[in-house]
PDB file of C-alpha atoms in Angstrom:
ATOM      1  CA  MET W1231      -0.163  -0.102   0.101  1.00 84.00           C
ATOM      2  CA  ASP W1232       1.434   3.301  -0.816  1.00 94.00           C
ATOM      3  CA  PRO W1233       2.031   5.884   2.179  1.00 97.00           C
ATOM      4  CA  ILE W1234      -0.425   8.362   2.926  1.00 98.00           C
ATOM      5  CA  LYS W1235       0.748  12.102   3.215  1.00 98.00           C
ATOM      6  CA  ILE W1236      -1.345  14.866   5.023  1.00 98.00           C
ATOM      7  CA  ASP W1237       0.111  18.444   5.612  1.00 98.00           C
ATOM      8  CA  ILE W1238      -1.315  21.682   7.840  1.00 98.00           C
ATOM      9  CA  THR W1239       0.259  24.750   7.284  1.00 98.00           C
ATOM     10  CA  ILE W1240       0.622  26.678  10.965  1.00 98.00           C
ATOM     11  CA  LEU W1241       1.271  30.496  11.776  1.00 98.00           C
ATOM     12  CA  VAL W1242       3.560  29.587  14.543  1.00 97.00           C
ATOM     13  CA  PRO W1243       7.496  29.613  14.210  1.00 98.00           C
ATOM     14  CA  VAL W1244       8.957  26.374  13.200  1.00 98.00           C
ATOM     15  CA  GLU W1245      10.645  26.294  16.804  1.00 98.00           C
ATOM     16  CA  LYS W1246       7.651  26.559  18.933  1.00 98.00           C
ATOM     17  CA  VAL W1247       6.035  23.964  16.324  1.00 98.00           C
ATOM     18  CA  TRP W1248       8.984  21.273  17.142  1.00 98.00           C
ATOM     19  CA  ASN W1249       8.737  21.816  21.139  1.00 98.00           C
ATOM     20  CA  TYR W1250       4.764  21.859  21.235  1.00 98.00           C
ATOM     21  CA  PHE W1251       4.751  18.433  18.941  1.00 98.00           C
ATOM     22  CA  ASN W1252       7.799  16.691  20.868  1.00 98.00           C
ATOM     23  CA  GLU W1253       7.580  17.559  24.275  1.00 98.00           C
ATOM     24  CA  PRO W1254       5.651  15.347  26.725  1.00 98.00           C
ATOM     25  CA  LYS W1255       3.810  17.815  28.494  1.00 98.00           C
ATOM     26  CA  HIS W1256       2.012  19.551  25.175  1.00 98.00           C
ATOM     27  CA  ILE W1257       1.508  16.090  23.974  1.00 98.00           C
ATOM     28  CA  THR W1258      -0.813  15.147  26.431  1.00 98.00           C
ATOM     29  CA  LYS W1259      -2.885  18.599  25.525  1.00 98.00           C
ATOM     30  CA  TRP W1260      -3.303  17.742  21.816  1.00 98.00           C
ATOM     31  CA  ASN W1261      -2.555  14.039  20.735  1.00 98.00           C
ATOM     32  CA  PHE W1262      -5.832  12.392  20.203  1.00 97.00           C
ATOM     33  CA  ALA W1263      -8.573  12.614  16.924  1.00 93.00           C
ATOM     34  CA  HIS W1264     -11.652  13.492  19.416  1.00 94.00           C
ATOM     35  CA  GLU W1265     -13.050  15.164  22.275  1.00 94.00           C
ATOM     36  CA  SER W1266     -14.184  12.065  23.546  1.00 97.00           C
ATOM     37  CA  TRP W1267     -10.485  10.992  23.878  1.00 97.00           C
ATOM     38  CA  GLN W1268      -7.445  11.894  26.054  1.00 97.00           C
ATOM     39  CA  CYS W1269      -3.621  10.999  26.210  1.00 98.00           C
ATOM     40  CA  PRO W1270      -2.828  11.143  29.429  1.00 97.00           C
ATOM     41  CA  SER W1271       0.476  10.271  29.203  1.00 98.00           C
ATOM     42  CA  SER W1272       3.637  10.524  27.067  1.00 98.00           C
ATOM     43  CA  GLU W1273       7.187   9.486  26.987  1.00 98.00           C
ATOM     44  CA  ASN W1274       9.526  10.639  24.169  1.00 98.00           C
ATOM     45  CA  ASP W1275      12.888  10.151  24.114  1.00 98.00           C
ATOM     46  CA  LEU W1276      14.059  12.292  20.899  1.00 98.00           C
ATOM     47  CA  LYS W1277      17.524  10.874  19.439  1.00 98.00           C
ATOM     48  CA  VAL W1278      18.257   8.126  16.961  1.00 98.00           C
ATOM     49  CA  GLY W1279      17.405   4.533  18.901  1.00 98.00           C
ATOM     50  CA  GLY W1280      15.026   6.383  20.691  1.00 98.00           C
ATOM     51  CA  LYS W1281      11.440   5.393  21.998  1.00 98.00           C
ATOM     52  CA  PHE W1282       8.025   6.789  22.376  1.00 98.00           C
ATOM     53  CA  LYS W1283       4.818   6.265  23.806  1.00 98.00           C
ATOM     54  CA  ASN W1284       1.641   7.649  24.416  1.00 98.00           C
ATOM     55  CA  ARG W1285      -1.494   6.657  25.993  1.00 98.00           C
ATOM     56  CA  MET W1286      -4.287   6.666  24.198  1.00 97.00           C
ATOM     57  CA  GLU W1287      -7.695   6.564  25.670  1.00 97.00           C
ATOM     58  CA  ALA W1288     -11.358   7.162  25.680  1.00 97.00           C
ATOM     59  CA  LYS W1289     -12.678   9.210  28.093  1.00 97.00           C
ATOM     60  CA  ASP W1290     -15.144   6.762  29.375  1.00 97.00           C
ATOM     61  CA  LYS W1291     -12.089   3.982  29.566  1.00 93.00           C
ATOM     62  CA  SER W1292     -13.928   2.077  27.329  1.00 97.00           C
ATOM     63  CA  PHE W1293     -11.026   1.440  24.940  1.00 96.00           C
ATOM     64  CA  ALA W1294      -7.328   2.664  25.134  1.00 96.00           C
ATOM     65  CA  PHE W1295      -4.110   1.523  23.618  1.00 96.00           C
ATOM     66  CA  ASP W1296      -0.148   3.118  23.654  1.00 97.00           C
ATOM     67  CA  PHE W1297       0.865   4.239  20.154  1.00 96.00           C
ATOM     68  CA  GLU W1298       4.860   3.507  20.311  1.00 97.00           C
ATOM     69  CA  GLY W1299       7.486   3.907  18.069  1.00 98.00           C
ATOM     70  CA  VAL W1300      11.416   4.079  17.988  1.00 98.00           C
ATOM     71  CA  TYR W1301      13.617   6.782  15.721  1.00 98.00           C
ATOM     72  CA  ASP W1302      14.944   6.135  13.124  1.00 98.00           C
ATOM     73  CA  GLU W1303      16.120  10.150  11.920  1.00 98.00           C
ATOM     74  CA  VAL W1304      16.033  13.162  14.407  1.00 98.00           C
ATOM     75  CA  VAL W1305      17.236  16.757  12.294  1.00 98.00           C
ATOM     76  CA  PRO W1306      16.261  19.454  14.610  1.00 98.00           C
ATOM     77  CA  HIS W1307      13.533  22.072  13.542  1.00 98.00           C
ATOM     78  CA  GLU W1308      13.269  19.759  10.323  1.00 98.00           C
ATOM     79  CA  LYS W1309      12.350  16.085  10.078  1.00 98.00           C
ATOM     80  CA  ILE W1310      11.447  13.146  12.176  1.00 98.00           C
ATOM     81  CA  LYS W1311      11.703   9.470  11.140  1.00 98.00           C
ATOM     82  CA  TYR W1312      10.401   6.354  13.141  1.00 98.00           C
ATOM     83  CA  HIS W1313       9.069   3.350  12.625  1.00 98.00           C
ATOM     84  CA  MET W1314       6.318   1.518  14.632  1.00 96.00           C
ATOM     85  CA  GLU W1315       6.339  -1.759  16.538  1.00 91.00           C
ATOM     86  CA  ASP W1316       5.085  -3.451  13.490  1.00 94.00           C
ATOM     87  CA  GLY W1317       7.450  -2.470  11.389  1.00 96.00           C
ATOM     88  CA  ARG W1318       5.153   0.862   9.746  1.00 97.00           C
ATOM     89  CA  LYS W1319       7.335   4.142   9.187  1.00 98.00           C
ATOM     90  CA  VAL W1320       6.387   7.363   9.670  1.00 98.00           C
ATOM     91  CA  GLU W1321       7.962  10.757   8.269  1.00 98.00           C
ATOM     92  CA  VAL W1322       7.142  14.108   9.732  1.00 98.00           C
ATOM     93  CA  ILE W1323       8.544  17.241   7.981  1.00 98.00           C
ATOM     94  CA  PHE W1324       9.093  20.436   9.733  1.00 98.00           C
ATOM     95  CA  ASP W1325       8.767  23.070   6.797  1.00 98.00           C
ATOM     96  CA  LYS W1326       9.290  27.054   7.606  1.00 98.00           C
ATOM     97  CA  ILE W1327       7.515  29.050   5.581  1.00 98.00           C
ATOM     98  CA  ASP W1328       9.138  32.044   7.205  1.00 98.00           C
ATOM     99  CA  GLU W1329       9.570  33.327  10.284  1.00 98.00           C
ATOM    100  CA  ASN W1330       5.877  33.029  11.882  1.00 98.00           C
ATOM    101  CA  THR W1331       4.728  30.083   9.300  1.00 98.00           C
ATOM    102  CA  THR W1332       5.525  26.619   9.267  1.00 98.00           C
ATOM    103  CA  LYS W1333       4.116  23.657   7.552  1.00 98.00           C
ATOM    104  CA  VAL W1334       3.674  20.303   8.942  1.00 98.00           C
ATOM    105  CA  ILE W1335       4.257  17.488   6.399  1.00 98.00           C
ATOM    106  CA  GLU W1336       3.217  13.874   7.898  1.00 98.00           C
ATOM    107  CA  ILE W1337       3.796  10.961   5.587  1.00 98.00           C
ATOM    108  CA  PHE W1338       3.136   7.535   6.970  1.00 98.00           C
ATOM    109  CA  ASP W1339       2.338   3.974   5.766  1.00 98.00           C
ATOM    110  CA  PRO W1340      -1.431   2.686   6.648  1.00 96.00           C
ATOM    111  CA  GLU W1341      -2.187  -0.403   8.223  1.00 94.00           C
ATOM    112  CA  LYS W1342      -4.464  -2.576   6.676  1.00 93.00           C
ATOM    113  CA  GLN W1343      -7.674  -3.192   9.583  1.00 93.00           C
ATOM    114  CA  ASN W1344      -8.942   0.319   8.766  1.00 93.00           C
ATOM    115  CA  SER W1345      -9.633   2.072   5.247  1.00 96.00           C
ATOM    116  CA  VAL W1346      -7.456   4.186   3.923  1.00 95.00           C
ATOM    117  CA  GLU W1347     -10.054   7.444   3.711  1.00 96.00           C
ATOM    118  CA  MET W1348     -10.364   6.612   7.659  1.00 96.00           C
ATOM    119  CA  GLN W1349      -6.800   6.720   8.799  1.00 96.00           C
ATOM    120  CA  ARG W1350      -5.907   9.673   6.862  1.00 97.00           C
ATOM    121  CA  ASP W1351      -9.178  11.505   8.311  1.00 97.00           C
ATOM    122  CA  GLY W1352      -8.119  10.262  12.046  1.00 96.00           C
ATOM    123  CA  TRP W1353      -4.308  11.193  11.838  1.00 97.00           C
ATOM    124  CA  TYR W1354      -5.368  14.931  10.035  1.00 98.00           C
ATOM    125  CA  ALA W1355      -8.215  15.470  12.696  1.00 97.00           C
ATOM    126  CA  ILE W1356      -4.551  14.658  15.502  1.00 98.00           C
ATOM    127  CA  LEU W1357      -2.842  17.144  13.132  1.00 98.00           C
ATOM    128  CA  ASN W1358      -5.623  19.416  13.034  1.00 97.00           C
ATOM    129  CA  ASN W1359      -6.169  19.421  17.202  1.00 97.00           C
ATOM    130  CA  PHE W1360      -2.368  19.888  16.986  1.00 98.00           C
ATOM    131  CA  HIS W1361      -2.656  22.866  14.880  1.00 97.00           C
ATOM    132  CA  LYS W1362      -5.530  24.497  17.004  1.00 97.00           C
ATOM    133  CA  TYR W1363      -3.210  23.877  20.294  1.00 98.00           C
ATOM    134  CA  VAL W1364      -0.132  25.302  19.127  1.00 98.00           C
ATOM    135  CA  GLU W1365      -1.969  28.553  17.478  1.00 97.00           C
ATOM    136  CA  ASN W1366      -3.762  29.301  20.831  1.00 96.00           C
ATOM    137  CA  HIS W1367      -0.585  28.499  23.602  1.00 95.00           C
TER     138      HIS W1367
END
């Protein structure tokens, strides 16, 4: 299956976008696709070979899982590449448009259980949540 690509433009400097995307104290505030979900904990060792783990759970406690991965490449303020436990790869590009504008591009391998549209929508919802959080904090 071909990788899925999504992007969003954020009216914030790249340094702030990078920090809010990678710091656990911020990740827990935006890393969910819908308001009925939450991300109560986040661990992030942002270096090649480092691991991250974000707890994703429904607020009603009906479902939960850990979203985990290992970093393959980290270029501060520019790019992150990681792979998940099932081997799927993700690339996140931080494209500095100008001093106050950053485009975030995510390219990820789809999984086989859900439709490409559902996966694109879910990942985009999280990215849009991130966008709103960064611009308002």
